[in-house]
Coordinates of C-alpha atoms in Angstrom, one line a residue:
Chain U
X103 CA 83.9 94.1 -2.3
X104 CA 84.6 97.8 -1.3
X105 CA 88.1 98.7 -0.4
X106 CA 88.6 101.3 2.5
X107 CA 91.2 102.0 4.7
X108 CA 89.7 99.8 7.6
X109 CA 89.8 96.2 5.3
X110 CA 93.8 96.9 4.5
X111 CA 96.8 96.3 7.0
X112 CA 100.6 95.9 7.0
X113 CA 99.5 92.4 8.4
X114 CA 98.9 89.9 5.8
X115 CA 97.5 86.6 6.2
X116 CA 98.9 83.7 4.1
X117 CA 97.2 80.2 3.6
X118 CA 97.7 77.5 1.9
X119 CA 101.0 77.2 2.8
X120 CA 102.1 73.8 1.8
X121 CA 103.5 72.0 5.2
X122 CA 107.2 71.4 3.2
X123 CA 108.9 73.5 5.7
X124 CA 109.3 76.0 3.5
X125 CA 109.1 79.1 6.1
X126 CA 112.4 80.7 4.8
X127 CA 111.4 80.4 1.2
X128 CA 108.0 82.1 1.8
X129 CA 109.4 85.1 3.6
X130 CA 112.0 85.7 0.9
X131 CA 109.5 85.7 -1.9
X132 CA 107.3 87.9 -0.2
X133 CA 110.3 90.6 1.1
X134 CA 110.7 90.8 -2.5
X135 CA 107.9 93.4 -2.3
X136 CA 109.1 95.4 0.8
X137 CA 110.9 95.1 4.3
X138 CA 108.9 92.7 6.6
X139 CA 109.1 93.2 10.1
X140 CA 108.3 90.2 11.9
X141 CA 106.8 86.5 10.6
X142 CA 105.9 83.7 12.1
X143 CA 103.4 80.2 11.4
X144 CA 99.9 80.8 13.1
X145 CA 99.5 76.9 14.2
X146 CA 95.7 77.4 15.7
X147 CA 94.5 79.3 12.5
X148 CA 92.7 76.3 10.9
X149 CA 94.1 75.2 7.5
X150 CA 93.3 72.8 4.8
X151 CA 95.5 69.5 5.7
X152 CA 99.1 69.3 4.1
X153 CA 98.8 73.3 4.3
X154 CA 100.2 75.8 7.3
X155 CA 99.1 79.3 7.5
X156 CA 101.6 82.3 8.6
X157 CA 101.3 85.9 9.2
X158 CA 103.5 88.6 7.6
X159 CA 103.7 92.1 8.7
X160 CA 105.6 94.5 6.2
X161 CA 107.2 97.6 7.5
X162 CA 104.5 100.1 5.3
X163 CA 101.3 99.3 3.8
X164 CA 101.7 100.0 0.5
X165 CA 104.5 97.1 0.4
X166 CA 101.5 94.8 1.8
X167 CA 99.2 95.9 -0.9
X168 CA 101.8 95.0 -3.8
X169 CA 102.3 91.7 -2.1
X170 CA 99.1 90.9 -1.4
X171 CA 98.2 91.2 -5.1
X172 CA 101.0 90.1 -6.8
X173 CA 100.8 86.9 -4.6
X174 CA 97.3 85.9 -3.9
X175 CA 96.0 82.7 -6.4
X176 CA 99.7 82.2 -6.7
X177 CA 100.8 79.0 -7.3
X178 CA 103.9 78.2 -4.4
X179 CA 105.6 74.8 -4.3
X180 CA 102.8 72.9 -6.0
X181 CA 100.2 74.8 -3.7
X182 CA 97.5 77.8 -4.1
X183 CA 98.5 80.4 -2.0
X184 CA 95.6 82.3 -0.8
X185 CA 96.7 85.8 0.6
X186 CA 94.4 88.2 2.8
X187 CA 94.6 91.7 4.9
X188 CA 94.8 90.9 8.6
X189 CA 93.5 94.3 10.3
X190 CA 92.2 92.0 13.2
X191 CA 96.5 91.7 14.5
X192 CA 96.8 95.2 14.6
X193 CA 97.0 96.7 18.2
X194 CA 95.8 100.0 18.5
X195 CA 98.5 102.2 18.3
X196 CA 99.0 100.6 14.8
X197 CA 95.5 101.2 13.4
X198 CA 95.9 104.9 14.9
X199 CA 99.1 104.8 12.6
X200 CA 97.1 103.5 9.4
X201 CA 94.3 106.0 9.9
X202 CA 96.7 108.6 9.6
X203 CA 99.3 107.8 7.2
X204 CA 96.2 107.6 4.8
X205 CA 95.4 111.2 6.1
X206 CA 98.7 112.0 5.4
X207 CA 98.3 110.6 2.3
X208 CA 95.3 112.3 0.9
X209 CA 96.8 115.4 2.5
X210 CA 99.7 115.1 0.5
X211 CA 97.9 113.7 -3.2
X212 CA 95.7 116.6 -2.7
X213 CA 97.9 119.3 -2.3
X214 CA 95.9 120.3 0.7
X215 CA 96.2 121.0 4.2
X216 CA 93.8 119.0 6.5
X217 CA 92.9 119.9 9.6
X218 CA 92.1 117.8 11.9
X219 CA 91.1 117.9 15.6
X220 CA 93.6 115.6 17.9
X221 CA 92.9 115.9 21.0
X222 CA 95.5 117.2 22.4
X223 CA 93.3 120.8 23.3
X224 CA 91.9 120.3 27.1
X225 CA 88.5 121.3 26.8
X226 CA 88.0 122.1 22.7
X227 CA 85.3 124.8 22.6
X228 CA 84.4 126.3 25.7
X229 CA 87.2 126.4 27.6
X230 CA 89.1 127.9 24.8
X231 CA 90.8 130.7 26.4
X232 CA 92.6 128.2 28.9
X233 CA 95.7 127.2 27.5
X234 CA 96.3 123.5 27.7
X235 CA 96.3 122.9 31.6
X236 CA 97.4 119.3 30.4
X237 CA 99.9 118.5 28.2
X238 CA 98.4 115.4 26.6
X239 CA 101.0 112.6 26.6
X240 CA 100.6 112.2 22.4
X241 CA 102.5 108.9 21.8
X242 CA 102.0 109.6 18.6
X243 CA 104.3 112.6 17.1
X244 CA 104.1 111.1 13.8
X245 CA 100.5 112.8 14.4
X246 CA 101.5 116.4 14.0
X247 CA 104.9 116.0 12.3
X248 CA 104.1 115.9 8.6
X249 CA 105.5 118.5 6.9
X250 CA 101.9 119.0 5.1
X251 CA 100.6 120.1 8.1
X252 CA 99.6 123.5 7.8
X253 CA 98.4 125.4 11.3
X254 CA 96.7 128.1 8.6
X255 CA 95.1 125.0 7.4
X256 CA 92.1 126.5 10.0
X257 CA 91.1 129.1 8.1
X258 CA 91.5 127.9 4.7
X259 CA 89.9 125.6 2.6
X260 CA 92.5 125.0 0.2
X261 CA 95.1 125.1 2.4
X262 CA 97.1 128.0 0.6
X263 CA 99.5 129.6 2.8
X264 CA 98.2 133.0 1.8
X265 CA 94.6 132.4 4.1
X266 CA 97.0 132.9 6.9
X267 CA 95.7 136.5 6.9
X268 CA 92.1 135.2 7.7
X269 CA 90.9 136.2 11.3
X270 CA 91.1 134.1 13.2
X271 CA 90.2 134.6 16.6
X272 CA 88.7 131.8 17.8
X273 CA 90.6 129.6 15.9
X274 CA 93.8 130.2 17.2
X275 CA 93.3 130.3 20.5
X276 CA 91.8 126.7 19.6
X277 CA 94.8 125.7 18.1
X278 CA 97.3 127.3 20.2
X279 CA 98.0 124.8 22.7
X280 CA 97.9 121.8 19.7
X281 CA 101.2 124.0 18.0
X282 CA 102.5 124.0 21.8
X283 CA 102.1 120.1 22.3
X284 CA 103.6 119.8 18.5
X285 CA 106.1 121.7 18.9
X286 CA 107.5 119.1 21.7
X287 CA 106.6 116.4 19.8
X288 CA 107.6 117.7 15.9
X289 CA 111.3 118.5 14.5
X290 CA 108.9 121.9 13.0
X291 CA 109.1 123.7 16.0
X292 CA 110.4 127.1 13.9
X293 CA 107.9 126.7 11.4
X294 CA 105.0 126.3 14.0
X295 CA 106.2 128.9 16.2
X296 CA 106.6 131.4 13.4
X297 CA 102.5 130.7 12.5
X298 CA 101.7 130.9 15.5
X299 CA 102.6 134.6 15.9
X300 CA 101.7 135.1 12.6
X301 CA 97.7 133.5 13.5
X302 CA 97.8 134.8 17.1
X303 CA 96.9 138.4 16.8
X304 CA 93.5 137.6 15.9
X305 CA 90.4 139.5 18.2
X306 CA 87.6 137.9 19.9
X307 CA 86.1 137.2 16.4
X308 CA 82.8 135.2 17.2
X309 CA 82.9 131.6 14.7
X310 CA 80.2 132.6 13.2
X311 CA 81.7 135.0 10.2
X312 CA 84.7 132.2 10.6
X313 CA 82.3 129.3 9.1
X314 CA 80.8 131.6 6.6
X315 CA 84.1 133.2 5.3
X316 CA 85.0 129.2 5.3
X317 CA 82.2 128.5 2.8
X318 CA 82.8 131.3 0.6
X319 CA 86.2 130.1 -1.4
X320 CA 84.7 126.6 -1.7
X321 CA 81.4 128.6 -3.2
X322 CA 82.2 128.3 -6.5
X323 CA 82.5 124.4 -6.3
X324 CA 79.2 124.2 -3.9
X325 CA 77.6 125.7 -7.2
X326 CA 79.2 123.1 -9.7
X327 CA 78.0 120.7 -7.8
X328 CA 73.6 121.7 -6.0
X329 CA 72.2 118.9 -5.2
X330 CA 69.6 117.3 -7.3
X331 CA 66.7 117.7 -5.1
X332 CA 64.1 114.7 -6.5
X333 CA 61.0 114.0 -4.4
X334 CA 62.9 111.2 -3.1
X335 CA 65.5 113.0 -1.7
X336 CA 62.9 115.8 -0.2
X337 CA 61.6 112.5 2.1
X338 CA 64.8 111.3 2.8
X339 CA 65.7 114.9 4.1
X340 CA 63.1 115.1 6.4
X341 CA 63.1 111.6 7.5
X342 CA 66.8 112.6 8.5
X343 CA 66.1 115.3 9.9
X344 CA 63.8 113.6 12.6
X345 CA 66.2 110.6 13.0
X346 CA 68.9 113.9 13.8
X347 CA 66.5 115.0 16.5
X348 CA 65.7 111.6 17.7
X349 CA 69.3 110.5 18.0
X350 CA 71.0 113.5 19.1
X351 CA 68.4 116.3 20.4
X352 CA 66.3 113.9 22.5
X353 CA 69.2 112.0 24.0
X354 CA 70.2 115.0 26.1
X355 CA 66.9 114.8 27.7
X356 CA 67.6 111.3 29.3
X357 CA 63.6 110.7 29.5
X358 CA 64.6 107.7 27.0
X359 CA 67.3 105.4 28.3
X360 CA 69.3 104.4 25.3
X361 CA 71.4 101.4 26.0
X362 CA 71.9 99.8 23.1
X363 CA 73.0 101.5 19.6
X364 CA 69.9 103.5 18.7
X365 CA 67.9 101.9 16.3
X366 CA 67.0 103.8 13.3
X367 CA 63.1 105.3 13.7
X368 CA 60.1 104.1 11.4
X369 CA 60.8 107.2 8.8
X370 CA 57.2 109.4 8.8
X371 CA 56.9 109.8 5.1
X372 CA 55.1 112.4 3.8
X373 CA 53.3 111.2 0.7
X374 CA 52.2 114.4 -0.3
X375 CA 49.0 113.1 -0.4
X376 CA 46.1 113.4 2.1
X377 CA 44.6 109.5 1.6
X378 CA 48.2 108.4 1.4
X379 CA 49.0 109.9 4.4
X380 CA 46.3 108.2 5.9
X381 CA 47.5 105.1 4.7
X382 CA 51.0 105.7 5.9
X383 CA 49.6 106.8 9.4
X384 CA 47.4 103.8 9.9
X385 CA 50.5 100.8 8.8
X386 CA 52.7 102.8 11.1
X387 CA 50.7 102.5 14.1
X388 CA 50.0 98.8 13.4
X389 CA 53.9 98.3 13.0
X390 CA 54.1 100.5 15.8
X391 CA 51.9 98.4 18.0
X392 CA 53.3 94.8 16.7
X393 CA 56.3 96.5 17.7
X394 CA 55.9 97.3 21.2
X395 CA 54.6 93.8 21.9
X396 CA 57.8 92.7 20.7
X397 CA 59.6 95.3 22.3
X398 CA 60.4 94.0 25.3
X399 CA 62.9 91.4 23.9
X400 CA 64.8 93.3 21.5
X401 CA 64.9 96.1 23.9
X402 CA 66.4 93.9 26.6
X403 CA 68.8 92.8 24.9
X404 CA 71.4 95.7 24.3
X405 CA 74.4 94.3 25.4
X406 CA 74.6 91.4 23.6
X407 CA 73.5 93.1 20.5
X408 CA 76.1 96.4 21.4
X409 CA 79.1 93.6 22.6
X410 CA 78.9 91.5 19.4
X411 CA 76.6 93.5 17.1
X412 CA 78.2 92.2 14.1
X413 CA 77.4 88.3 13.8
X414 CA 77.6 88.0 10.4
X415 CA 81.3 86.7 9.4
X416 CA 83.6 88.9 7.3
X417 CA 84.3 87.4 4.0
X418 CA 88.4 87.7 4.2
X419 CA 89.9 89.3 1.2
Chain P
X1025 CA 92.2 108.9 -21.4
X1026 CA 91.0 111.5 -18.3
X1027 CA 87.8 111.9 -21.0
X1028 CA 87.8 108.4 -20.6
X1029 CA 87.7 107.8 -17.2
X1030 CA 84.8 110.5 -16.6
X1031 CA 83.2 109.0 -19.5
X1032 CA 83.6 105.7 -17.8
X1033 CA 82.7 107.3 -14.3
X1034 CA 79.3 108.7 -15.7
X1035 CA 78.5 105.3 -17.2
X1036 CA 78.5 103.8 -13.9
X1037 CA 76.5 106.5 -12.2
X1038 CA 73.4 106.2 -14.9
X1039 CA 73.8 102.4 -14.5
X1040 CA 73.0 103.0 -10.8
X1041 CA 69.7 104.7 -11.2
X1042 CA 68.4 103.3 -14.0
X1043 CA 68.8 99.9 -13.2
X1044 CA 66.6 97.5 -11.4
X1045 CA 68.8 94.6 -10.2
X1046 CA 70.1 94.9 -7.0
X1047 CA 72.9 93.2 -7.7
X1048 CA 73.7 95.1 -10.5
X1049 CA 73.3 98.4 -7.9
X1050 CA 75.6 96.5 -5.6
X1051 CA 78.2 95.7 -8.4
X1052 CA 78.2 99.5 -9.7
X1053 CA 78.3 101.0 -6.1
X1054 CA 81.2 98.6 -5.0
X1055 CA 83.2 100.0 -8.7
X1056 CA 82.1 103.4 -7.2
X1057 CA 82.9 103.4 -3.8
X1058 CA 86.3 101.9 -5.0
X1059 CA 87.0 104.6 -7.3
X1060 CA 86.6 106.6 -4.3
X1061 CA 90.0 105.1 -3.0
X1062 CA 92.4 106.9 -5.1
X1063 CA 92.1 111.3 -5.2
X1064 CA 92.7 111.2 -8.7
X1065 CA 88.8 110.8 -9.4
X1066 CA 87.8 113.1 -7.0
X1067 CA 87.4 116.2 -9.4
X1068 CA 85.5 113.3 -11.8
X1069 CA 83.2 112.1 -8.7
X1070 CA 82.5 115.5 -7.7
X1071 CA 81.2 116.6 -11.2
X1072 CA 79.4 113.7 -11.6
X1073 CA 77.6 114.0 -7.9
X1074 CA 78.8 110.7 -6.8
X1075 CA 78.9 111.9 -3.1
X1076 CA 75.2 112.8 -3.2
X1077 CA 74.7 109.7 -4.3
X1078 CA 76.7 108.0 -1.4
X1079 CA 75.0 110.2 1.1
X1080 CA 71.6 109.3 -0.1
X1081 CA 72.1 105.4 -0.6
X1082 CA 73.0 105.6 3.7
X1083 CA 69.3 105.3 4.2
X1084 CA 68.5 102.5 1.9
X1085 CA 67.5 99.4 3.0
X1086 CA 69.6 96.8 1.1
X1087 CA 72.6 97.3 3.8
X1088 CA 75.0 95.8 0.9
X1089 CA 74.1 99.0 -0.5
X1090 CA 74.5 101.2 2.8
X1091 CA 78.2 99.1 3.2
X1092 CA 78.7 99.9 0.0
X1093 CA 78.2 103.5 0.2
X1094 CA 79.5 104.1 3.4
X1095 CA 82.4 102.9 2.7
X1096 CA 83.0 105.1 -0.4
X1097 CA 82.4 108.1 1.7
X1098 CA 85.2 106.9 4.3
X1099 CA 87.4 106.2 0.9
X1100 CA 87.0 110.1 0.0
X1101 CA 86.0 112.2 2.5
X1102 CA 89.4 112.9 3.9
X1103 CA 89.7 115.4 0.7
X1104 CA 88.7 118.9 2.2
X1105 CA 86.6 119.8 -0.7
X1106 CA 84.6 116.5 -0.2
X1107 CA 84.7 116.8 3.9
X1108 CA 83.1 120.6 3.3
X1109 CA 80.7 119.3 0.9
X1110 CA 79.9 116.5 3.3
X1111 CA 79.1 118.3 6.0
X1112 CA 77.3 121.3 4.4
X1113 CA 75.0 118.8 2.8
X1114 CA 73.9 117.4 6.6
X1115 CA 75.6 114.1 5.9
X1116 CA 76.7 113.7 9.5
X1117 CA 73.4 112.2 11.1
X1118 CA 73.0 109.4 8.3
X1119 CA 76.7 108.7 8.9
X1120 CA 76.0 108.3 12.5
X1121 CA 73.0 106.2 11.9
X1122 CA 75.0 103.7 10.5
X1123 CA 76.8 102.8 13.6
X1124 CA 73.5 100.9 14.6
X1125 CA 74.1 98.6 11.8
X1126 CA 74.5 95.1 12.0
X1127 CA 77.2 94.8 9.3
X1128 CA 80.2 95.4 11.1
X1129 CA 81.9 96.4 7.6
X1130 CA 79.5 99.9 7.5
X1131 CA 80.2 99.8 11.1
X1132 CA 84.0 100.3 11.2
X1133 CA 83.7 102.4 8.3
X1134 CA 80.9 104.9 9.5
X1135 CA 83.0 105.4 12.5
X1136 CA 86.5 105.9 10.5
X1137 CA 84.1 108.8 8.6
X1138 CA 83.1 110.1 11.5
X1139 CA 87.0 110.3 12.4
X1140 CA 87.8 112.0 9.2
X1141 CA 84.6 114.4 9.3
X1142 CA 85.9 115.6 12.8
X1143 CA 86.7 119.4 12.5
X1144 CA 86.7 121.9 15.1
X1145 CA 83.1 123.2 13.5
X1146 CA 82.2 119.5 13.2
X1147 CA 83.0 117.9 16.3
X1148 CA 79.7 119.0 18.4
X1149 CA 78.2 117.0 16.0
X1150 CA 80.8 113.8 15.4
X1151 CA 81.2 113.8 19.0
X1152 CA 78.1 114.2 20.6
X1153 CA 77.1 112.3 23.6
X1154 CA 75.3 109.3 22.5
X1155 CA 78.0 109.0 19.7
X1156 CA 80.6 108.8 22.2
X1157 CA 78.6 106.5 24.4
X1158 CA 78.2 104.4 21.7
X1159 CA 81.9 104.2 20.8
X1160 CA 82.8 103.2 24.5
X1161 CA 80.7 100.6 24.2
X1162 CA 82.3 99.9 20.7
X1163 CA 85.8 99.6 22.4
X1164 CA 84.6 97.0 24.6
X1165 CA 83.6 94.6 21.3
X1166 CA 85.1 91.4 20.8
X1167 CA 85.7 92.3 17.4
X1168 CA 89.1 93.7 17.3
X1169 CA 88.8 95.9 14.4
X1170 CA 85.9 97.2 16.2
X1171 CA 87.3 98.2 19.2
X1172 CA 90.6 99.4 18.0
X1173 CA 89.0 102.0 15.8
X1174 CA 86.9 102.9 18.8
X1175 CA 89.3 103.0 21.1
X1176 CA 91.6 105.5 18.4
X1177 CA 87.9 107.6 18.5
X1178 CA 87.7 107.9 22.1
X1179 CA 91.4 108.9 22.6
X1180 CA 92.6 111.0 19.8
X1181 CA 88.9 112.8 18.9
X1182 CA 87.4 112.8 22.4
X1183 CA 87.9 115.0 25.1
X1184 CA 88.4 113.0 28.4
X1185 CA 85.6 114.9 29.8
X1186 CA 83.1 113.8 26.9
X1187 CA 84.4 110.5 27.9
X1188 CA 83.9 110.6 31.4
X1189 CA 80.2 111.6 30.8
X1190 CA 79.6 108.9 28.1
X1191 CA 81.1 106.5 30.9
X1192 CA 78.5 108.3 33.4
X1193 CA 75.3 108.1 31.7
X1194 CA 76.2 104.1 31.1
X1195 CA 76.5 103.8 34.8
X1196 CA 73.3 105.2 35.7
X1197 CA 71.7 103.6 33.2
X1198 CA 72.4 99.8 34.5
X1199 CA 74.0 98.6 30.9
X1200 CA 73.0 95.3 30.5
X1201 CA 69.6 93.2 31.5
X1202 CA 69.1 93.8 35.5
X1203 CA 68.7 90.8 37.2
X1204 CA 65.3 89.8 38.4
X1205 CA 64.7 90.2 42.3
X1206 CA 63.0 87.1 43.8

């Protein structure tokens, strides 16, 4: 079982509860690890007879996580307690919240600044030289409060305040109306205002010397690191490189109605190897055919597919 | 005990591709992709090419695999050494072919990636038109994971104009089976 950020949650579901009435005593043990927030029994979750099952929600994650492993197979008033994330409670606003507390988090860890693109610029690339005609309403200002958050985080790739000399044209001008909107929204608007000025003065400097100068610090770790380039890979690159065309290029063509999620292309190997090739050409065709004569079904059926595409159940951890 | 760690690290890597088993792939990936979780291995994973290795176990077919590894790419791709090295290496279009999967675990995470991979060079591509088409259709899922983490996509990394042509091109496109005409 993989771990990401998605699978945790401040919500944590608790079975195995043995039906003693022993709310009170559950919560306590389990505030032990951090502040909770809110509690209560979940009576149509089913449970194991004699057992209830309750939901706790804890104030920060990392509180949940504690919990959730110092109290899972835990034996509580003669019972097995079995304790799980419960991402599935969260409402939106709180998942935006998770997603980037562990930004800030990595952020932080890493000693780096990381941009990232909120939208709160009207119109990112094109419209670039219009300020902000709308203010977005960001309900979030935790979003662009973090003291981590580095405006010369744009021209940098380590985030080190000193890249604020880059220029930076385009960039700002991108992120000019962001440090307006945060500077409503975050106690930092001297700090944001003072970059700002410093970033602003850039010229009409096209993005294209922008991305390289980006590559250029990172160079030295690009080189530490080429990728192995195996015949496998070779294929793989090319068969991704037609799935890129097939999924993004073509779509803007609208010939092709997609409706459903696009499904992944039978991948043209190259065998590098004429007979092989043959070989290749011919089984694709036959799939090819057997698949058009099926195609109608699968094909018609994108909404149910797109509106539950995921029937398998999750195996709760 | 950092020697250690890498030492352990590269273990697990040469298990991966010498090995056979499946399920021994899937055990190794899942330590992997875990690892992932915590920035202190990055500089280890790095070294040791781990994110290649993600990037090119996307396309396999054992999706406990593609889970696997796209998961550890969400778990480490916030670091902007790793987001760079991610998108210079073209990882975007396998990432966004996993959001046709029908593991809603490589789902949720693909598009979380995608989220994290968003950067003013990046967006044309982590935004594009049928990605945001697909994510409006995402938000509309029962599953509430699902649509959540679309729903945070489509208001935070889209603009509302990318989302009123998304919205568009579903219209004119009849979404859903037309009903025969007698």
């Amino acid at each position: 079982q993989v771990y990401t950020i998605n699978l945790e949650s401040r919500y944590l579901l608790i079975q195995g509860v043995p039906a003693l009435g022993v709310m009170k005593e559950l919560v306590e043990q389990f505030a032990l690890y951090g502040a909770i927030e809110e509690y209560h029994a979940l009576d149509e979750y089913p449970a194991e007879q004699f057992t209830e099952v309750y939901l706790i929600k804890f104030q920060k994650l990392q509180c949940a996580r504690v919990a959730k492993k110092k109290m899972d197979e835990r034996s509580f008033f003669g019972s097995l307690l079995h304790v799980c994330y419960a991402p599935e409670f969260e409402t939106v606003q709180e998942t935006r919240e998770k997603l980037q507390d562990r930004r800030k988090y990595i952020a932080k860890t890493t000693n780096q600044r990381d941009c990232f693109v909120l939208k709160k610029v009207e119109g990112p690339k094109k419209t670039v030289l219009k300020n902000s005609e709308h203010d977005h309403p960001q309900t979030t200002s935790g979003s662009c409060a973090p003291s981590n958050w580095d405006p010369s985080c744009f021209t940098s790739s380590h985030g080190l305040s000193h890249n604020i000399g880059y220029p930076s044209g385009n960039q700002s001008r991108l992120t000019f109306p962001q440090y307006d909107n945060c500077a409503e929204t975050s106690e930092y608007v001297g700090q944001n205002a003072s970059l700002t000025l410093n970033v602003h003065p850039g010229g009409h400097t096209p993005p294209t010397p922008l991305t390289q100068q980006r590559t250029v610090p990172i160079d030295n770790g690009v080189d530490r690191f080429m990728p192995r380039t195996t015949r496998l890979q070779e294929r793989k690159r090319k068969r991704e490189e037609g799935n890129k065309f097939s999924l993004i290029g073509t779509n803007a063509d609208n010939t092709e109605v997609i409706i459903g999620p696009q499904l992944p292309e039978i991948p043209k190997v190259d065998m590098d190897d004429d007979s092989l090739n043959t070989s290749a050409t011919l089984i694709r065709n036959k799939l090819k055919e057997v698949a058009d004569s099926v195609s109608r079904t699968p094909v018609e059926k994108p909404e149910s597919s797109s509106a539950k595409p995921l029937v398998k159940q999750r195996r709760r951890i | 005990m950092e020697l250690g760690r890498l030492e352990y690290l590269q273990a697990l890597v040469t298990e991966f591709q010498v090995t056979d088993s499946p399920e021994a792939k899937e055990q190794v990936l899942a330590n992997l992709a875990n690892f992932a979780y915590d920035p202190k291995n990055y500089e280890y994973l790095r070294q040791l090419q781990v994110l290649d290795l993600f990037l090119d176990t996307l396309t396999e077919d054992n999706e406990t695999l593609v889970e696997f590894a796209i998961g550890g790419l969400c778990n480490l791709c916030l670091d902007k050494t790793n987001k760079d090295y991610i998108l210079e290496a073209s990882g975007v279009e396998p990432i966004i072919n996993c959001l046709s999967s029908s593991n809603e675990e490589t789902v949720m995470s693909a598009v979380t990636t995608l989220m994290y991979l968003t950067t003013p060079q990046s967006r044309q591509q982590t935004t594009a038109l049928p990605v945001v088409e697909c994510m409006l259709r995402f938000s509309l899922s029962a599953s509430r994971r699902l649509s959540n983490l679309a729903t945070v996509f489509l208001e935070d990394y889209c603009t509302p104009l990318q989302v009123e042509e998304a919205r568009n091109l579903s219209k004119h496109t009849a979404v859903g089976i037309p009903l025969p005409k007698d």
